[in-house]
Coordinates of N, CA and C in Angstrom, one line a residue:
X21 N 29.9 -3.5 -1.4 CA 28.5 -3.2 -1.9 C 28.7 -2.3 -3.3
X22 N 27.8 -3.0 -4.0 CA 27.2 -2.4 -5.7 C 26.1 -1.7 -5.8
X23 N 26.2 -0.6 -6.2 CA 25.0 0.2 -6.6 C 24.4 -0.4 -8.2
X24 N 23.1 -0.7 -8.0 CA 22.4 -1.5 -9.0 C 21.3 -0.8 -9.9
X25 N 21.1 0.4 -8.9 CA 19.9 1.0 -9.2 C 19.9 2.4 -8.7
X26 N 19.8 3.7 -9.7 CA 19.2 4.8 -9.0 C 18.1 5.4 -9.7
X27 N 17.2 5.9 -8.4 CA 15.9 6.5 -8.8 C 16.1 8.0 -8.7
X28 N 16.0 8.8 -9.6 CA 16.0 10.5 -9.7 C 14.8 11.1 -9.1
X29 N 15.0 11.9 -8.6 CA 14.0 12.5 -7.7 C 13.0 13.0 -8.6
X30 N 11.7 12.8 -8.0 CA 10.6 13.5 -9.1 C 10.5 14.8 -9.1
X31 N 10.1 15.4 -10.0 CA 10.3 17.1 -10.3 C 9.0 17.6 -9.3
X32 N 9.1 18.7 -9.0 CA 9.0 19.5 -7.9 C 8.5 18.8 -6.3
X33 N 9.7 17.7 -6.4 CA 10.0 17.5 -4.9 C 11.4 18.2 -4.5
X34 N 11.4 18.7 -3.4 CA 12.7 19.6 -2.8 C 13.3 18.4 -1.8
X35 N 14.1 17.7 -2.2 CA 15.0 16.3 -1.4 C 15.4 17.1 -0.2
X36 N 15.4 18.6 -0.1 CA 16.0 19.3 1.4 C 15.0 19.2 2.0
X37 N 13.6 18.9 1.6 CA 12.5 19.2 2.6 C 11.6 17.9 2.7
X38 N 11.8 17.2 1.8 CA 10.8 16.0 1.4 C 11.7 14.5 1.8
X39 N 11.7 13.5 2.8 CA 12.3 12.4 2.4 C 11.6 11.5 1.7
X40 N 12.4 10.4 1.2 CA 11.7 9.3 0.4 C 11.6 8.3 1.4
X41 N 10.7 7.3 1.0 CA 10.1 6.0 1.9 C 10.1 5.1 0.7
X42 N 10.6 3.8 1.1 CA 10.7 2.7 0.4 C 10.0 1.5 1.1
X43 N 9.2 0.4 0.3 CA 8.7 -0.6 1.0 C 8.6 -1.9 -0.1
X44 N 9.1 -2.8 0.3 CA 9.3 -3.8 -0.8 C 7.6 -4.8 -0.6
X45 N 7.0 -4.9 -1.7 CA 5.8 -5.7 -1.8 C 6.0 -7.1 -1.2
X46 N 5.1 -7.6 -0.2 CA 5.6 -8.8 0.3 C 4.9 -10.0 -0.7
X47 N 5.7 -10.3 -1.6 CA 5.3 -11.7 -2.7 C 6.3 -12.2 -3.1
X48 N 6.3 -13.3 -3.4 CA 7.3 -14.6 -3.8 C 7.4 -14.5 -5.5
X49 N 6.4 -14.0 -5.8 CA 6.4 -14.1 -7.6 C 6.9 -12.8 -8.1
X50 N 6.7 -11.7 -7.9 CA 6.6 -10.5 -8.4 C 7.4 -9.4 -7.6
X51 N 8.6 -9.2 -7.2 CA 9.3 -8.5 -6.4 C 8.9 -6.9 -7.2
X52 N 8.2 -6.1 -6.3 CA 7.9 -4.8 -6.8 C 8.3 -4.1 -5.6
X53 N 9.0 -2.8 -5.9 CA 9.5 -1.8 -4.9 C 8.6 -0.5 -5.1
X54 N 8.0 0.0 -3.8 CA 7.3 1.2 -3.8 C 7.8 1.9 -3.5
X55 N 8.2 3.4 -4.3 CA 8.9 4.6 -3.8 C 7.9 5.6 -3.4
X56 N 8.0 6.1 -2.3 CA 7.1 7.3 -1.9 C 8.2 8.7 -1.9
X57 N 7.8 9.7 -2.4 CA 8.7 11.1 -2.4 C 8.0 12.4 -2.7
X58 N 7.8 12.9 -1.7 CA 6.8 14.1 -1.9 C 5.7 13.8 -1.8
X59 N 4.8 13.9 -3.1 CA 3.3 13.5 -3.1 C 3.1 12.8 -3.8
X60 N 4.2 11.7 -4.5 CA 4.2 10.8 -5.3 C 4.7 9.3 -4.9
X61 N 4.0 8.5 -5.3 CA 4.5 7.2 -5.3 C 4.7 6.2 -6.6
X62 N 5.7 5.8 -6.7 CA 6.1 4.9 -7.9 C 6.3 3.7 -7.6
X63 N 5.8 2.6 -8.6 CA 6.0 1.4 -8.3 C 7.3 0.7 -9.3
X64 N 8.3 -0.1 -8.7 CA 9.2 -0.3 -9.6 C 9.2 -2.1 -9.5
X65 N 9.2 -2.4 -10.8 CA 9.1 -3.9 -10.7 C 10.7 -4.2 -11.1
X66 N 11.1 -5.4 -10.4 CA 12.5 -5.9 -10.4 C 12.3 -7.5 -11.0
X67 N 13.2 -7.7 -11.8 CA 13.4 -8.9 -12.6 C 14.8 -9.2 -12.7
X68 N 15.0 -10.4 -13.1 CA 16.4 -10.9 -13.3 C 16.5 -11.2 -14.8
X69 N 17.4 -10.8 -15.2 CA 18.1 -10.9 -16.8 C 19.0 -11.8 -16.7
X70 N 18.7 -12.7 -17.8 CA 20.0 -13.9 -17.7 C 21.4 -13.8 -18.0
X71 N 21.9 -14.4 -17.6 CA 23.5 -14.1 -17.9 C 24.0 -14.2 -19.4
X72 N 24.9 -13.4 -19.7 CA 25.4 -13.4 -21.2 C 26.3 -14.7 -21.3
X73 N 26.7 -15.3 -20.3 CA 27.7 -16.1 -20.3 C 27.4 -17.3 -19.3
X74 N 27.9 -18.6 -19.7 CA 27.1 -19.8 -19.2 C 26.8 -19.7 -17.6
X75 N 28.2 -19.4 -17.0 CA 28.1 -19.5 -15.8 C 28.3 -18.1 -14.9
X76 N 28.0 -17.1 -15.7 CA 27.9 -15.8 -14.9 C 26.7 -15.3 -14.5
X77 N 26.6 -14.7 -13.2 CA 25.1 -14.4 -12.7 C 24.4 -13.7 -13.7
X78 N 23.2 -13.6 -13.1 CA 22.0 -12.8 -13.9 C 22.5 -11.1 -13.2
X79 N 21.5 -10.3 -14.2 CA 21.6 -9.1 -13.8 C 20.1 -8.6 -13.3
X80 N 20.1 -7.7 -12.5 CA 18.8 -7.3 -12.1 C 18.5 -5.9 -13.1
X81 N 17.0 -6.0 -13.1 CA 16.8 -4.9 -14.2 C 15.5 -4.1 -13.5
X82 N 15.3 -3.1 -13.2 CA 14.2 -1.9 -12.6 C 13.8 -1.5 -13.6
X83 N 12.3 -1.6 -13.6 CA 11.4 -1.1 -14.5 C 10.1 -0.3 -13.9
X84 N 9.8 1.2 -14.2 CA 8.8 1.6 -13.5 C 7.5 0.8 -13.9
X85 N 6.7 0.5 -13.0 CA 5.3 -0.3 -13.2 C 4.4 0.8 -13.0
X86 N 3.8 0.8 -14.1 CA 2.5 1.9 -14.2 C 2.9 3.4 -14.3
X87 N 1.7 4.3 -14.0 CA 2.0 5.6 -13.6 C 1.9 5.9 -12.4
X88 N 2.9 6.9 -11.9 CA 3.1 7.2 -10.4 C 1.6 7.8 -10.3
X89 N 1.5 7.4 -8.5 CA 0.4 7.7 -8.0 C 0.7 9.1 -7.1
X90 N -0.3 10.0 -7.3 CA -0.2 11.2 -6.8 C -0.8 11.7 -5.4
X91 N -0.7 11.8 -4.3 CA -1.5 12.1 -2.9 C -1.8 13.6 -3.1
X92 N -2.7 13.6 -2.2 CA -3.3 15.0 -2.0 C -2.2 16.1 -1.1
X93 N -1.1 15.3 -0.8 CA -0.3 16.1 0.4 C 0.9 15.4 0.6
X94 N 1.6 16.1 1.1 CA 3.1 15.2 1.2 C 3.1 13.9 1.9
X95 N 3.7 12.7 1.5 CA 3.6 11.5 2.0 C 4.9 11.6 3.1
X96 N 4.5 11.0 4.3 CA 5.4 10.9 5.5 C 5.6 9.8 6.1
X97 N 5.3 8.9 5.6 CA 5.5 7.1 5.9 C 4.9 6.2 5.1
X98 N 5.4 5.0 4.8 CA 4.5 4.4 3.7 C 5.0 2.9 4.0
X99 N 3.9 1.8 3.7 CA 4.4 0.8 3.9 C 3.2 -0.1 3.1
X100 N 3.6 -1.2 2.8 CA 2.5 -2.5 2.1 C 1.4 -2.9 3.4
X101 N 0.3 -3.3 2.9 CA -0.7 -3.7 3.6 C -1.2 -5.1 3.0
X102 N -0.4 -6.2 2.8 CA -0.6 -7.2 2.2 C 0.1 -7.1 1.1
X103 N -0.4 -7.7 -0.1 CA 0.2 -7.6 -1.6 C -0.6 -6.7 -2.5
X104 N -1.8 -6.2 -1.9 CA -2.7 -5.4 -3.0 C -3.0 -4.0 -2.7
X105 N -2.6 -3.4 -1.4 CA -2.7 -2.1 -1.1 C -1.2 -1.5 -0.2
X106 N -1.5 -0.2 -0.3 CA -0.4 0.6 0.3 C -1.0 1.2 1.4
X107 N -0.3 1.9 2.5 CA -0.7 2.5 3.7 C 0.1 3.6 3.9
X108 N -0.1 4.6 3.6 CA 0.8 5.9 3.7 C 0.4 6.6 4.8
X109 N 1.3 7.7 5.4 CA 0.7 8.8 6.5 C 1.2 9.9 5.5
X110 N 0.3 11.1 5.8 CA 0.4 12.3 5.1 C 0.6 13.3 6.1
X111 N 0.9 14.6 5.5 CA 1.3 15.6 6.3 C -0.1 16.2 7.3
X112 N -1.3 15.7 6.9 CA -2.5 16.0 7.5 C -2.8 15.1 8.7
X113 N -2.0 14.6 9.0 CA -2.0 13.4 10.2 C -3.0 12.4 9.8
X114 N -3.1 11.7 8.6 CA -3.8 10.8 8.2 C -3.2 9.5 7.5
X115 N -3.9 8.4 8.1 CA -3.6 7.3 7.2 C -4.3 6.9 6.0
X116 N -3.7 6.7 5.4 CA -4.5 6.6 3.9 C -4.1 5.1 3.1
X117 N -5.4 4.4 2.9 CA -5.0 3.1 2.1 C -5.3 3.1 0.6
X118 N -4.3 3.2 0.0 CA -4.9 3.1 -1.6 C -4.2 1.9 -2.4
X119 N -4.8 1.4 -3.5 CA -4.6 0.3 -4.5 C -3.5 1.1 -5.3
X120 N -2.5 0.8 -5.1 CA -1.4 1.3 -6.1 C -1.4 0.8 -7.8
X121 N -2.4 -0.1 -7.8 CA -2.2 -0.8 -9.3 C -3.6 0.1 -10.1
X122 N -4.5 0.7 -9.3 CA -5.4 1.4 -10.0 C -5.4 2.8 -9.5
X123 N -4.5 3.2 -8.4 CA -4.4 4.6 -8.0 C -5.7 4.8 -7.1
X124 N -6.6 4.2 -6.9 CA -7.8 4.1 -6.2 C -7.5 4.2 -4.8
X125 N -8.1 5.3 -4.1 CA -8.1 5.6 -2.5 C -9.3 4.5 -1.8
X126 N -8.7 4.0 -0.8 CA -9.7 2.9 -0.2 C -10.4 3.2 0.9
X127 N -9.3 3.7 1.8 CA -10.0 4.2 3.2 C -8.9 5.6 3.6
X128 N -9.5 6.3 4.2 CA -8.8 7.5 5.2 C -9.2 7.8 6.3
X129 N -8.0 7.6 7.4 CA -8.5 8.0 8.7 C -7.3 8.7 9.5
X130 N -8.0 9.5 10.2 CA -7.6 10.5 11.1 C -6.8 9.9 12.3
X131 N -5.7 10.0 12.3 CA -4.4 9.4 13.3 C -3.9 10.5 14.3
X132 N -4.5 11.7 14.3 CA -3.7 12.7 14.8 C -3.6 12.2 16.3
X133 N -4.9 11.9 16.9 CA -4.9 11.3 18.4 C -3.7 10.1 18.8
X134 N -3.1 9.6 17.6 CA -2.2 8.4 18.0 C -0.9 9.0 18.5
X135 N -0.5 10.1 18.1 CA 0.7 11.0 18.2 C 1.9 10.2 17.9
X136 N 2.0 9.6 16.7 CA 3.1 8.9 16.1 C 4.5 9.2 16.6
X137 N 5.3 8.5 16.7 CA 6.7 8.7 17.1 C 7.6 9.0 15.6
X138 N 8.3 10.3 15.9 CA 9.1 10.7 14.7 C 10.8 11.1 15.1
X139 N 11.4 11.4 14.5 CA 12.7 11.9 14.9 C 13.1 12.9 13.8
X140 N 14.1 14.0 13.8 CA 14.3 15.0 13.2 C 15.9 14.8 12.8
X141 N 16.4 13.8 12.9 CA 18.0 13.7 12.4 C 18.2 14.2 11.2
X142 N 17.4 13.9 10.4 CA 17.8 14.5 8.9 C 17.5 16.0 8.5
X143 N 17.2 16.9 9.8 CA 16.9 18.1 9.6 C 18.0 19.0 9.3
X144 N 18.0 20.1 8.8 CA 19.5 21.0 8.7 C 19.8 21.6 9.8
X145 N 20.8 21.8 10.2 CA 21.4 22.5 11.6 C 20.5 23.8 11.9
X146 N 20.2 23.6 12.9 CA 19.2 24.8 13.8 C 17.7 24.7 13.2
X147 N 17.3 23.6 12.5 CA 16.1 23.2 12.1 C 15.6 22.0 12.5
X148 N 14.3 22.2 12.7 CA 13.5 20.7 13.2 C 12.3 20.6 12.4
X149 N 12.6 21.0 11.2 CA 11.4 20.6 9.9 C 11.3 19.7 9.4
X150 N 12.3 18.9 9.4 CA 12.3 17.7 8.6 C 12.2 16.3 9.6
X151 N 10.8 16.1 9.4 CA 10.4 14.8 10.5 C 10.6 13.4 9.6
X152 N 11.1 12.4 10.2 CA 11.1 11.1 9.7 C 10.1 10.2 10.7
X153 N 9.4 9.6 9.8 CA 8.6 8.6 10.4 C 8.8 7.2 9.6
X154 N 10.2 6.9 9.6 CA 10.4 5.8 8.7 C 10.5 4.3 9.7
X155 N 10.5 4.8 11.0 CA 10.4 3.6 11.7 C 9.1 3.5 12.6
X156 N 8.2 4.4 12.3 CA 7.0 4.7 13.0 C 5.9 3.6 12.4
X157 N 5.8 3.2 11.4 CA 5.2 2.5 10.6 C 5.7 1.4 9.8
X158 N 5.2 0.0 10.1 CA 5.5 -1.6 9.6 C 4.5 -2.2 9.2
X159 N 4.6 -3.4 8.7 CA 3.6 -4.1 8.1 C 4.3 -5.7 8.4
X160 N 2.9 -6.7 8.5 CA 3.1 -8.0 8.7 C 1.8 -8.8 8.0
X161 N 2.0 -9.4 6.8 CA 0.8 -9.9 6.1 C -0.1 -8.8 5.8
X162 N -1.5 -8.8 6.3 CA -2.3 -7.7 5.6 C -2.5 -6.7 6.9
X163 N -1.6 -6.7 7.9 CA -2.0 -5.6 9.0 C -0.7 -4.8 8.9
X164 N -1.2 -3.5 9.1 CA 0.2 -2.4 9.2 C 0.0 -2.0 10.7
X165 N 1.4 -1.3 11.1 CA 1.4 -1.4 12.6 C 1.9 0.1 12.7
X166 N 1.3 0.8 13.6 CA 2.0 2.2 14.0 C 2.3 2.6 15.2
X167 N 3.4 3.2 15.5 CA 3.8 3.2 16.6 C 3.7 4.7 17.4
X168 N 2.9 4.8 18.5 CA 2.7 6.0 19.2 C 3.5 6.0 20.3
X169 N 3.5 7.3 21.0 CA 4.3 7.5 21.9 C 3.8 6.9 23.0
X170 N 2.7 6.7 23.1 CA 2.0 5.7 24.5 C 1.8 4.3 24.3
X171 N 1.4 4.0 22.8 CA 1.0 2.6 22.7 C 1.0 2.5 21.0
X172 N 1.3 1.1 20.8 CA 1.2 0.6 19.4 C -0.1 0.3 19.0
X173 N -0.4 0.8 17.4 CA -1.7 0.5 16.9 C -1.8 -0.3 15.8
X174 N -2.9 -0.8 15.4 CA -2.9 -1.8 14.3 C -4.2 -1.4 13.0
X175 N -3.8 -1.8 12.0 CA -5.0 -1.7 10.9 C -5.0 -2.7 9.8
X176 N -5.9 -3.1 9.1 CA -5.8 -4.2 8.3 C -6.9 -3.7 7.0
X177 N -6.6 -4.4 5.9 CA -7.6 -4.7 5.1 C -8.5 -5.8 5.2
X178 N -9.7 -5.5 5.2 CA -10.6 -6.6 5.2 C -10.5 -7.6 4.3
X179 N -10.5 -9.1 4.4 CA -10.7 -10.0 3.4 C -11.8 -9.5 2.6
X180 N -11.7 -10.6 1.3 CA -13.0 -10.3 0.3 C -14.2 -10.8 1.2
X181 N -14.3 -11.8 1.8 CA -15.4 -12.5 2.6 C -16.0 -11.3 3.5
X182 N -15.0 -11.0 4.4 CA -15.4 -10.1 5.4 C -16.2 -8.5 5.1
X183 N -15.7 -8.2 3.9 CA -16.2 -6.8 3.2 C -17.6 -7.5 2.8
X184 N -18.0 -8.5 2.3 CA -19.2 -9.0 1.9 C -20.1 -9.1 3.1
X185 N -19.6 -9.8 4.1 CA -20.3 -10.0 5.3 C -20.8 -8.7 6.0
X186 N -19.8 -7.5 6.1 CA -20.2 -6.1 6.7 C -21.4 -5.9 5.8
X187 N -21.4 -5.6 4.8 CA -22.4 -5.3 3.9 C -23.7 -5.9 4.2
X188 N -23.6 -7.1 4.0 CA -25.0 -8.0 4.3 C -25.5 -7.2 5.7
X189 N -24.4 -7.6 6.9 CA -25.1 -7.0 8.2 C -25.7 -5.4 8.3
X190 N -25.3 -4.7 7.4 CA -25.7 -3.5 7.4 C -26.8 -3.3 6.4
X191 N -27.4 -4.6 5.8 CA -28.5 -4.2 4.9 C -28.0 -3.9 3.4
X192 N -27.1 -3.9 3.1 CA -26.8 -3.3 1.9 C -26.4 -4.3 1.1
X193 N -27.6 -5.1 0.8 CA -27.7 -6.3 0.2 C -27.3 -5.8 -1.7
X194 N -27.9 -5.0 -2.0 CA -27.3 -4.9 -3.6 C -26.1 -4.4 -3.6
X195 N -25.4 -3.6 -2.7 CA -23.7 -3.3 -2.7 C -23.1 -4.6 -2.6
X196 N -23.3 -5.4 -1.6 CA -22.8 -6.6 -1.3 C -22.7 -7.6 -3.0
X197 N -24.0 -7.8 -3.5 CA -24.2 -8.6 -4.7 C -23.3 -8.0 -5.6
X198 N -23.4 -6.5 -6.0 CA -22.3 -5.9 -6.9 C -21.0 -6.1 -6.7
X199 N -20.3 -6.2 -5.3 CA -19.1 -6.5 -5.1 C -18.5 -7.7 -5.3
X200 N -19.5 -8.6 -4.8 CA -19.3 -9.8 -5.0 C -19.2 -10.5 -6.6
X201 N -20.1 -9.6 -7.6 CA -19.6 -10.2 -8.8 C -18.4 -9.3 -9.5
X202 N -18.1 -8.5 -8.8 CA -16.9 -7.7 -9.1 C -15.2 -8.6 -8.7
X203 N -15.8 -9.4 -7.5 CA -14.8 -10.5 -7.3 C -14.6 -11.5 -8.1
X204 N -15.8 -12.1 -8.5 CA -16.2 -13.0 -9.4 C -15.4 -12.6 -10.8
X205 N -15.8 -11.2 -11.5 CA -15.0 -11.0 -12.5 C -13.6 -10.6 -12.8
X206 N -13.0 -10.5 -11.3 CA -11.9 -10.3 -11.3 C -11.3 -8.4 -11.1
X207 N -12.3 -7.7 -10.9 CA -12.4 -6.4 -11.4 C -12.3 -5.4 -9.8
X208 N -12.7 -6.4 -8.7 CA -12.5 -5.8 -7.4 C -10.9 -5.3 -7.1
X209 N -10.7 -4.4 -6.1 CA -9.5 -3.6 -5.8 C -9.0 -4.2 -4.7
X210 N -7.9 -4.3 -4.3 CA -7.2 -4.4 -3.0 C -7.8 -6.1 -2.2
X211 N -7.8 -7.0 -2.9 CA -8.6 -8.3 -3.0 C -7.4 -9.0 -1.9
X212 N -8.2 -9.4 -0.6 CA -7.4 -10.1 0.1 C -8.2 -11.5 0.3
X213 N -7.4 -12.6 0.5 CA -8.2 -14.0 0.8 C -8.4 -14.7 -0.4
X214 N -8.1 -14.2 -1.8 CA -8.8 -14.9 -2.5 C -7.5 -15.3 -3.6
X215 N -7.4 -16.9 -3.5 CA -6.1 -17.2 -4.5 C -6.7 -17.5 -5.8
X216 N -5.5 -17.8 -6.7 CA -5.8 -17.9 -8.1 C -6.8 -18.9 -8.4
X217 N -6.7 -20.0 -7.6 CA -7.1 -21.5 -7.9 C -8.8 -21.3 -7.6
X218 N -9.1 -20.3 -6.3 CA -10.3 -20.5 -6.0 C -11.1 -19.0 -6.4
X219 N -10.3 -17.9 -7.7 CA -10.9 -16.9 -7.8 C -12.5 -16.8 -7.8
X220 N -12.5 -17.6 -8.7 CA -14.3 -17.6 -9.3 C -15.2 -18.5 -8.2
X221 N -14.6 -19.6 -7.8 CA -15.2 -20.6 -7.3 C -15.8 -20.0 -5.8
X222 N -15.4 -19.2 -5.2 CA -15.6 -18.8 -4.0 C -16.5 -17.8 -3.9
X223 N -16.3 -16.6 -4.8 CA -17.2 -15.5 -5.3 C -18.4 -16.0 -5.7
X224 N -18.4 -17.0 -6.7 CA -19.7 -17.7 -7.2 C -20.7 -18.2 -6.1
X225 N -20.1 -19.0 -5.2 CA -21.0 -19.3 -4.0 C -21.6 -18.3 -3.2
X226 N -20.5 -17.6 -3.1 CA -21.4 -16.2 -2.1 C -22.0 -15.5 -2.8
X227 N -22.4 -15.2 -4.2 CA -23.5 -14.6 -4.9 C -24.7 -15.3 -5.0
X228 N -24.6 -17.0 -5.0 CA -25.7 -17.7 -4.7 C -26.4 -17.7 -3.6
X229 N -25.3 -17.6 -2.5 CA -26.2 -17.5 -1.0 C -26.7 -16.0 -0.8
X230 N -26.1 -14.9 -1.4 CA -27.0 -13.8 -1.3 C -28.3 -13.9 -2.2
X231 N -28.3 -14.5 -3.4 CA -29.4 -14.5 -3.9 C -30.6 -15.3 -3.2
X232 N -30.2 -16.3 -2.3 CA -31.1 -17.1 -1.9 C -31.3 -16.8 -0.3
X233 N -30.8 -15.7 -0.1 CA -30.9 -15.0 1.2 C -31.9 -14.4 1.3

């Protein structure tokens, strides 16, 4: 086993009281590691540098990607929801969805009633104040799964078209049109279901549909 990268503990974070959480972005093109520690989430982009010798292996390079995101309170668990959003648990028993590339908070849900499973094995002797939720939150594609004492829960980021359809059903036609234009211009956040090849075609069709409805 070889250590290829070390990340220093962020300032103002006490490692004896706050645990780190790691999550790999589910993408085949740009490997990005999200690291949550204390109130901060830092993205780390991983790339392979060519070898200096013809037959030698390449070397991994780890570089911070963007500025750290600061949450309102300590993060207790984290995972990706698709490849455009992160879901994290905090000390206030909330599940927060955030776009880590723009630091914009997308959704905030109270999950106190779910009674998520945790353990205290990392606590200091005689204390149970260091709770770990590492095995209580996981993700698959655009869904995040939460393990409660009584049952399993799931949440997801809606696809771009579902978000538009919901606004239309609620009668918010102006908001739906504005969001469609943002999708068309590539300025919307946490976009799910739009490939690069159809990033303009599908929103353009939806804009035309809204204007004629």
